[in-house]
CSV table of C-alpha atoms and ligand atoms in Angstrom, one decimal:
chain,number,residue,atom,x,y,z
A,1,MET,CA,97.8,125.2,99.4
A,2,THR,CA,97.8,127.4,102.1
A,3,ASP,CA,99.0,130.7,100.7
A,4,HIS,CA,100.4,134.1,102.9
A,5,THR,CA,97.2,135.4,104.5
A,6,GLY,CA,96.6,131.4,106.2
A,7,SER,CA,94.1,130.5,103.4
A,8,ASN,CA,93.1,127.9,102.0
A,9,GLU,CA,91.2,127.8,98.4
A,10,GLU,CA,92.1,124.1,98.1
A,11,ALA,CA,91.0,123.0,101.0
A,12,GLY,CA,88.6,120.0,100.8
A,13,ARG,CA,90.0,119.0,97.7
A,14,GLU,CA,90.0,115.2,97.0
A,15,PHE,CA,92.8,113.0,96.6
A,16,PHE,CA,94.7,109.4,96.2
A,17,LYS,CA,97.0,108.2,98.1
A,18,LEU,CA,99.0,105.4,95.8
A,19,CYS,CA,101.9,102.6,96.3
A,20,GLY,CA,104.4,100.8,93.6
A,21,SER,CA,106.8,99.1,95.3
A,22,GLY,CA,106.9,101.2,97.9
A,23,ASN,CA,107.7,104.6,96.0
A,24,ASP,CA,104.8,106.5,96.3
A,25,PHE,CA,102.7,109.3,95.1
A,26,VAL,CA,99.2,112.0,95.0
A,27,PHE,CA,96.8,111.5,92.9
A,28,PHE,CA,94.4,114.5,92.2
A,29,ASP,CA,91.3,113.5,89.2
A,30,ALA,CA,92.0,116.9,87.5
A,31,ARG,CA,89.6,116.1,84.4
A,32,GLU,CA,87.0,118.4,85.3
A,33,GLN,CA,89.1,120.4,88.3
A,34,PRO,CA,92.4,121.3,86.8
A,35,ALA,CA,95.5,121.0,89.1
A,36,GLY,CA,96.1,124.9,89.2
A,37,ALA,CA,97.7,126.0,92.7
A,38,LEU,CA,98.6,122.7,93.2
A,39,ALA,CA,101.3,122.3,90.3
A,40,GLU,CA,103.7,125.1,92.2
A,41,PRO,CA,107.0,123.6,93.0
A,42,ALA,CA,106.1,124.8,96.7
A,43,THR,CA,103.1,123.4,96.9
A,44,ILE,CA,104.3,120.3,95.5
A,45,GLN,CA,106.8,120.1,98.0
A,46,ARG,CA,104.4,121.1,100.6
A,47,LEU,CA,101.8,118.1,99.4
A,48,CYS,CA,104.5,114.9,99.6
A,49,ALA,CA,106.5,116.6,103.1
A,50,ARG,CA,106.7,113.4,105.0
A,51,ALA,CA,106.2,115.1,108.3
A,52,THR,CA,104.0,118.2,107.2
A,53,GLY,CA,102.4,116.9,105.0
A,54,ILE,CA,100.9,114.3,102.8
A,55,GLY,CA,104.0,112.7,102.5
A,56,ALA,CA,105.2,111.3,99.0
A,57,ASP,CA,108.1,110.7,96.7
A,58,GLY,CA,106.2,112.5,93.8
A,59,VAL,CA,102.2,114.3,92.6
A,60,VAL,CA,100.8,113.2,89.6
A,61,PHE,CA,97.7,114.9,88.1
A,62,LEU,CA,95.8,112.8,85.8
A,63,GLU,CA,94.1,115.8,82.9
A,64,PRO,CA,92.0,115.1,79.9
A,65,SER,CA,94.1,113.5,76.5
A,66,THR,CA,93.2,114.1,73.1
A,67,VAL,CA,96.2,111.3,72.8
A,68,GLY,CA,94.9,108.5,75.0
A,69,ASP,CA,92.3,108.0,77.4
A,70,VAL,CA,93.7,109.8,79.8
A,71,ARG,CA,96.7,112.0,80.6
A,72,MET,CA,99.0,111.6,83.5
A,73,ALA,CA,101.6,114.6,84.1
A,74,TYR,CA,103.9,113.7,86.9
A,75,TYR,CA,106.3,116.0,89.7
A,76,ASN,CA,108.9,114.6,91.5
A,77,SER,CA,108.7,115.6,95.4
A,78,ASP,CA,110.6,118.8,95.1
A,79,GLY,CA,108.3,120.0,92.5
A,80,SER,CA,110.3,119.0,89.5
A,81,ARG,CA,108.3,117.8,86.1
A,82,ALA,CA,109.5,115.2,84.9
A,83,THR,CA,108.5,113.0,81.8
A,84,LEU,CA,108.7,109.7,82.6
A,85,CYS,CA,108.1,107.6,86.1
A,86,GLY,CA,107.0,104.4,86.0
A,87,ASN,CA,105.8,103.9,89.3
A,88,ALA,CA,103.4,106.3,89.3
A,89,THR,CA,102.5,105.3,85.2
A,90,LEU,CA,101.6,101.7,87.1
A,91,CYS,CA,99.7,103.6,89.8
A,92,THR,CA,97.8,105.3,87.5
A,93,THR,CA,97.0,102.4,85.3
A,94,ARG,CA,95.5,100.7,88.9
A,95,LEU,CA,94.1,104.9,89.3
A,96,ALA,CA,92.2,105.1,85.6
A,97,VAL,CA,90.2,101.4,86.2
A,98,GLU,CA,89.5,101.9,90.0
A,99,LEU,CA,87.6,105.6,89.0
A,100,GLY,CA,86.3,104.0,85.0
A,101,ILE,CA,87.8,106.0,83.2
A,102,VAL,CA,89.4,103.0,81.3
A,103,GLU,CA,88.3,99.0,81.1
A,104,PRO,CA,91.3,97.0,82.6
A,105,THR,CA,91.9,94.4,79.7
A,106,GLY,CA,94.3,97.8,78.3
A,107,PHE,CA,94.2,100.9,77.2
A,108,VAL,CA,96.5,104.2,76.5
A,109,ILE,CA,98.1,106.8,79.7
A,110,GLU,CA,99.4,109.8,77.7
A,111,THR,CA,103.3,110.7,78.9
A,112,ASP,CA,105.5,113.0,78.5
A,113,ALA,CA,107.5,110.5,77.0
A,114,GLY,CA,104.7,110.0,74.9
A,115,PRO,CA,102.0,107.2,74.9
A,116,ILE,CA,102.4,104.2,77.0
A,117,ARG,CA,100.2,101.1,77.2
A,118,ALA,CA,98.7,100.1,80.0
A,119,ARG,CA,96.6,97.0,81.0
A,120,LEU,CA,95.6,94.9,84.6
A,121,VAL,CA,97.3,91.4,83.8
A,122,HIS,CA,96.1,88.5,86.1
A,123,ASP,CA,95.0,92.4,88.6
A,124,ARG,CA,98.3,93.2,88.1
A,125,PRO,CA,99.1,96.7,86.7
A,126,GLU,CA,101.6,96.0,83.2
A,127,ILE,CA,102.6,99.2,81.1
A,128,GLU,CA,104.3,98.7,78.0
A,129,MET,CA,107.5,101.6,78.6
A,130,PRO,CA,109.5,103.1,75.6
A,131,ALA,CA,112.1,102.2,74.2
A,132,VAL,CA,115.7,102.4,76.5
A,133,ARG,CA,118.1,105.2,74.8
A,134,GLU,CA,121.4,106.6,74.9
A,135,LEU,CA,123.0,103.2,76.3
A,136,VAL,CA,126.1,103.7,77.3
A,137,ALA,CA,128.4,100.1,79.1
A,138,ASP,CA,130.7,102.2,80.5
A,139,ALA,CA,129.7,105.6,80.8
A,140,PRO,CA,133.1,108.4,79.5
A,141,GLY,CA,134.7,110.4,82.2
A,142,ILE,CA,132.7,108.8,85.7
A,143,ALA,CA,135.6,107.0,87.8
A,144,ALA,CA,133.8,103.6,89.6
A,145,ALA,CA,134.8,104.0,92.9
A,146,ALA,CA,136.0,101.2,95.2
A,147,GLY,CA,133.7,98.4,94.9
A,148,GLU,CA,132.2,99.4,91.7
A,149,ALA,CA,133.1,97.2,89.2
A,150,ARG,CA,131.0,99.5,86.4
A,151,ILE,CA,128.8,102.3,85.7
A,152,GLY,CA,126.6,102.8,83.2
A,153,PHE,CA,124.2,105.1,81.1
A,154,ALA,CA,121.0,104.6,80.1
A,155,LEU,CA,118.0,107.2,79.3
A,156,ALA,CA,114.6,105.3,80.6
A,157,GLY,CA,112.2,107.8,79.7
A,158,VAL,CA,114.0,109.3,82.2
A,159,PRO,CA,118.6,110.1,82.8
A,160,HIS,CA,119.5,106.3,84.6
A,161,LEU,CA,122.9,105.9,85.7
A,162,VAL,CA,123.2,102.0,87.1
A,163,VAL,CA,126.4,100.4,89.0
A,164,ARG,CA,127.1,97.4,88.8
A,165,VAL,CA,128.1,96.5,93.1
A,166,ALA,CA,128.9,93.2,95.2
A,167,ASP,CA,126.2,93.8,97.5
A,168,VAL,CA,123.7,96.6,97.4
A,169,ALA,CA,123.8,96.5,101.1
A,170,GLU,CA,127.2,97.5,101.6
A,171,VAL,CA,126.1,101.3,99.1
A,172,ASP,CA,126.7,104.3,101.5
A,173,LEU,CA,123.1,105.1,99.1
A,174,ASP,CA,123.3,108.5,100.0
A,175,ALA,CA,126.9,110.2,99.9
A,176,ARG,CA,127.5,107.9,96.2
A,177,GLY,CA,124.4,108.2,95.0
A,178,ARG,CA,123.7,111.8,95.1
A,179,ALA,CA,127.7,112.7,93.7
A,180,LEU,CA,127.0,110.2,90.7
A,181,ARG,CA,123.8,112.0,90.5
A,182,PHE,CA,125.0,115.4,90.1
A,183,ASP,CA,128.4,114.6,87.9
A,184,PRO,CA,129.8,117.3,86.0
A,185,THR,CA,129.1,115.0,82.8
A,186,LEU,CA,125.4,114.8,83.3
A,187,ALA,CA,124.0,118.0,81.8
A,188,ALA,CA,120.9,117.2,83.4
A,189,GLY,CA,122.5,115.0,85.8
A,190,ALA,CA,120.2,111.0,86.3
A,191,ASN,CA,118.7,108.9,89.0
A,192,VAL,CA,121.1,106.6,90.4
A,193,ASN,CA,119.8,102.7,90.6
A,194,PHE,CA,123.2,100.3,92.0
A,195,VAL,CA,122.4,96.9,90.8
A,196,SER,CA,123.7,93.3,92.7
A,197,PRO,CA,122.8,89.8,92.2
A,198,SER,CA,120.4,89.0,94.8
A,199,PRO,CA,121.9,86.9,98.2
A,200,ALA,CA,119.2,84.0,97.4
A,201,GLY,CA,120.5,83.6,93.3
A,202,ASP,CA,117.6,84.4,91.9
A,203,GLY,CA,117.7,87.4,90.7
A,204,TRP,CA,118.9,90.7,91.1
A,205,ARG,CA,118.5,93.6,93.5
A,206,MET,CA,118.8,97.9,92.7
A,207,ARG,CA,118.4,100.5,95.4
A,208,THR,CA,117.6,104.5,94.0
A,209,TYR,CA,119.2,107.5,94.1
A,210,GLU,CA,116.4,109.7,92.7
A,211,ARG,CA,116.8,112.3,90.5
A,212,GLY,CA,114.4,115.1,92.1
A,213,VAL,CA,113.4,113.2,95.4
A,214,GLU,CA,117.1,113.7,96.3
A,215,GLY,CA,117.4,110.6,98.4
A,216,GLU,CA,116.9,106.9,97.8
A,217,THR,CA,113.0,106.4,96.7
A,218,LEU,CA,112.3,101.8,97.7
A,219,ALA,CA,112.0,101.6,93.9
A,220,CYS,CA,112.8,103.2,91.0
A,221,GLY,CA,110.2,101.8,87.7
A,222,THR,CA,112.1,103.5,84.8
A,223,GLY,CA,115.5,102.5,86.9
A,224,ALA,CA,114.2,98.7,86.8
A,225,VAL,CA,114.5,99.3,82.8
A,226,ALA,CA,117.6,100.6,82.8
A,227,CYS,CA,119.2,97.6,85.3
A,228,ALA,CA,117.8,95.0,82.5
A,229,ALA,CA,119.0,97.0,80.2
A,230,MET,CA,122.5,97.6,80.7
A,231,LEU,CA,122.7,93.9,82.7
A,232,ALA,CA,122.0,93.2,79.5
A,233,ALA,CA,124.5,95.0,77.6
A,234,TRP,CA,126.8,93.8,79.9
A,235,GLN,CA,126.0,90.2,79.2
A,236,ASP,CA,125.6,89.6,83.0
A,237,ALA,CA,121.4,89.0,82.5
A,238,GLU,CA,118.7,87.9,79.5
A,239,ARG,CA,117.1,91.1,78.5
A,240,SER,CA,114.3,90.4,81.1
A,241,ALA,CA,114.8,90.2,84.4
A,242,VAL,CA,112.9,90.4,87.9
A,243,ILE,CA,113.8,93.1,89.8
A,244,VAL,CA,113.7,92.8,93.7
A,245,THR,CA,113.6,96.6,95.2
A,246,SER,CA,115.0,97.8,98.5
A,247,SER,CA,111.2,97.4,99.7
A,248,GLY,CA,111.3,93.7,99.2
A,249,ARG,CA,108.7,93.8,96.4
A,250,ALA,CA,109.0,92.5,93.0
A,251,LEU,CA,109.5,94.8,89.8
A,252,GLU,CA,109.7,92.8,86.5
A,253,VAL,CA,110.6,94.0,83.0
A,254,ARG,CA,110.2,92.0,79.8
A,255,GLN,CA,112.5,92.9,77.0
A,256,PRO,CA,111.0,91.3,73.5
A,257,ALA,CA,113.7,90.7,71.0
A,258,THR,CA,112.8,93.3,69.0
A,259,ALA,CA,115.1,95.8,68.2
A,260,GLY,CA,113.2,99.6,68.9
A,261,VAL,CA,110.3,97.7,71.1
A,262,GLY,CA,110.3,98.7,74.8
A,263,PRO,CA,110.1,96.6,77.7
A,264,THR,CA,106.7,95.7,79.3
A,265,LEU,CA,107.1,96.9,83.0
A,266,ALA,CA,104.8,95.2,85.7
A,267,GLY,CA,104.4,96.0,89.2
A,268,GLU,CA,102.3,96.9,92.5
A,269,GLY,CA,100.0,99.5,92.1
A,270,ARG,CA,98.1,99.9,95.2
A,271,ILE,CA,95.7,102.8,96.2
A,272,VAL,CA,96.3,102.8,99.9
A,273,PHE,CA,93.9,105.5,100.3
A,274,ARG,CA,91.8,108.6,99.4
A,275,GLY,CA,91.3,111.5,101.3
A,276,ARG,CA,90.9,115.3,101.2
A,277,LEU,CA,93.0,118.4,101.6
A,278,GLY,CA,93.2,120.2,105.0
A,279,ASP,CA,95.8,122.7,105.8
A,280,LEU,CA,98.8,121.8,104.0
A,281,GLY,CA,100.5,124.5,106.6
B,301,LIG,N1,112.6,111.0,89.6
B,301,LIG,C1,112.6,111.0,88.2
B,301,LIG,C2,111.3,110.9,88.0
B,301,LIG,C3,110.5,109.3,88.4
B,301,LIG,C4,111.8,107.9,88.9
B,301,LIG,C5,110.6,106.9,89.2
B,301,LIG,N2,110.3,107.5,90.7
B,301,LIG,C6,110.4,105.7,88.8
B,301,LIG,O1,109.9,105.3,89.0
B,301,LIG,O2,110.6,105.8,87.2
B,301,LIG,C7,113.7,111.5,87.4
B,301,LIG,O3,113.5,112.8,87.4
B,301,LIG,O4,113.7,111.1,86.2
């Protein structure tokens, strides 16, 4: 990163750009070279800046783990640390195999939300998410706006609101998403997901206003898990669901019948390019 004197001590450091259904991330292999100043909020913001940096929704550092095969530290693009990111974990699954850290048949990723089992199934990343907790089918004290049928809350590693609407394409996502993200009833705020039946009648569509990005992201893994759990709680759908994200790519949530066992999340984890840092300005 560039400090006040313009020096650039991280110049030349290798990074990887990965995409999870349109939710995109800058990855660093920090197993031998720690993140150091790269993890400072101002540097995370510079790395994620769309026009002046690499451009991403978040940054992931792969680190050594004492409880799993690899550890991931996740930061939102505003520099805030988040306990869990579903799409970044799917991308970690891909990169850990690519780097030869693990075998694709099955391994453990240590996250701030605990250990997550991961694998590639027919070359598609699949992860076992923590069980959804604190689910409330109708969040108290949060008034639905016109066009909103229900608003529920769920903790899917990170806090989520799920809003049932007739058509997500009609939602003023930035305005309404921001208002709900900062709702005064939510101590730590929440990610906000709007969900509606797919026009083709073959599943569901979602759009997400993401905490820590403070805007719409094209997909949200923990959000898909929260939506699937909420749709089941509302009895709108079975406990497992395929949810099409804003990018048009689908996230698949499979919820086992066993109480207390978390769902499996499957989706894209694609290495778009690898590069070396230059001047982040
Ligand atoms: N922005 C979220 C973390 C990333 C969630 C999302 N990118 C995912 O795929 O789960 C938060 O601070 O709660």
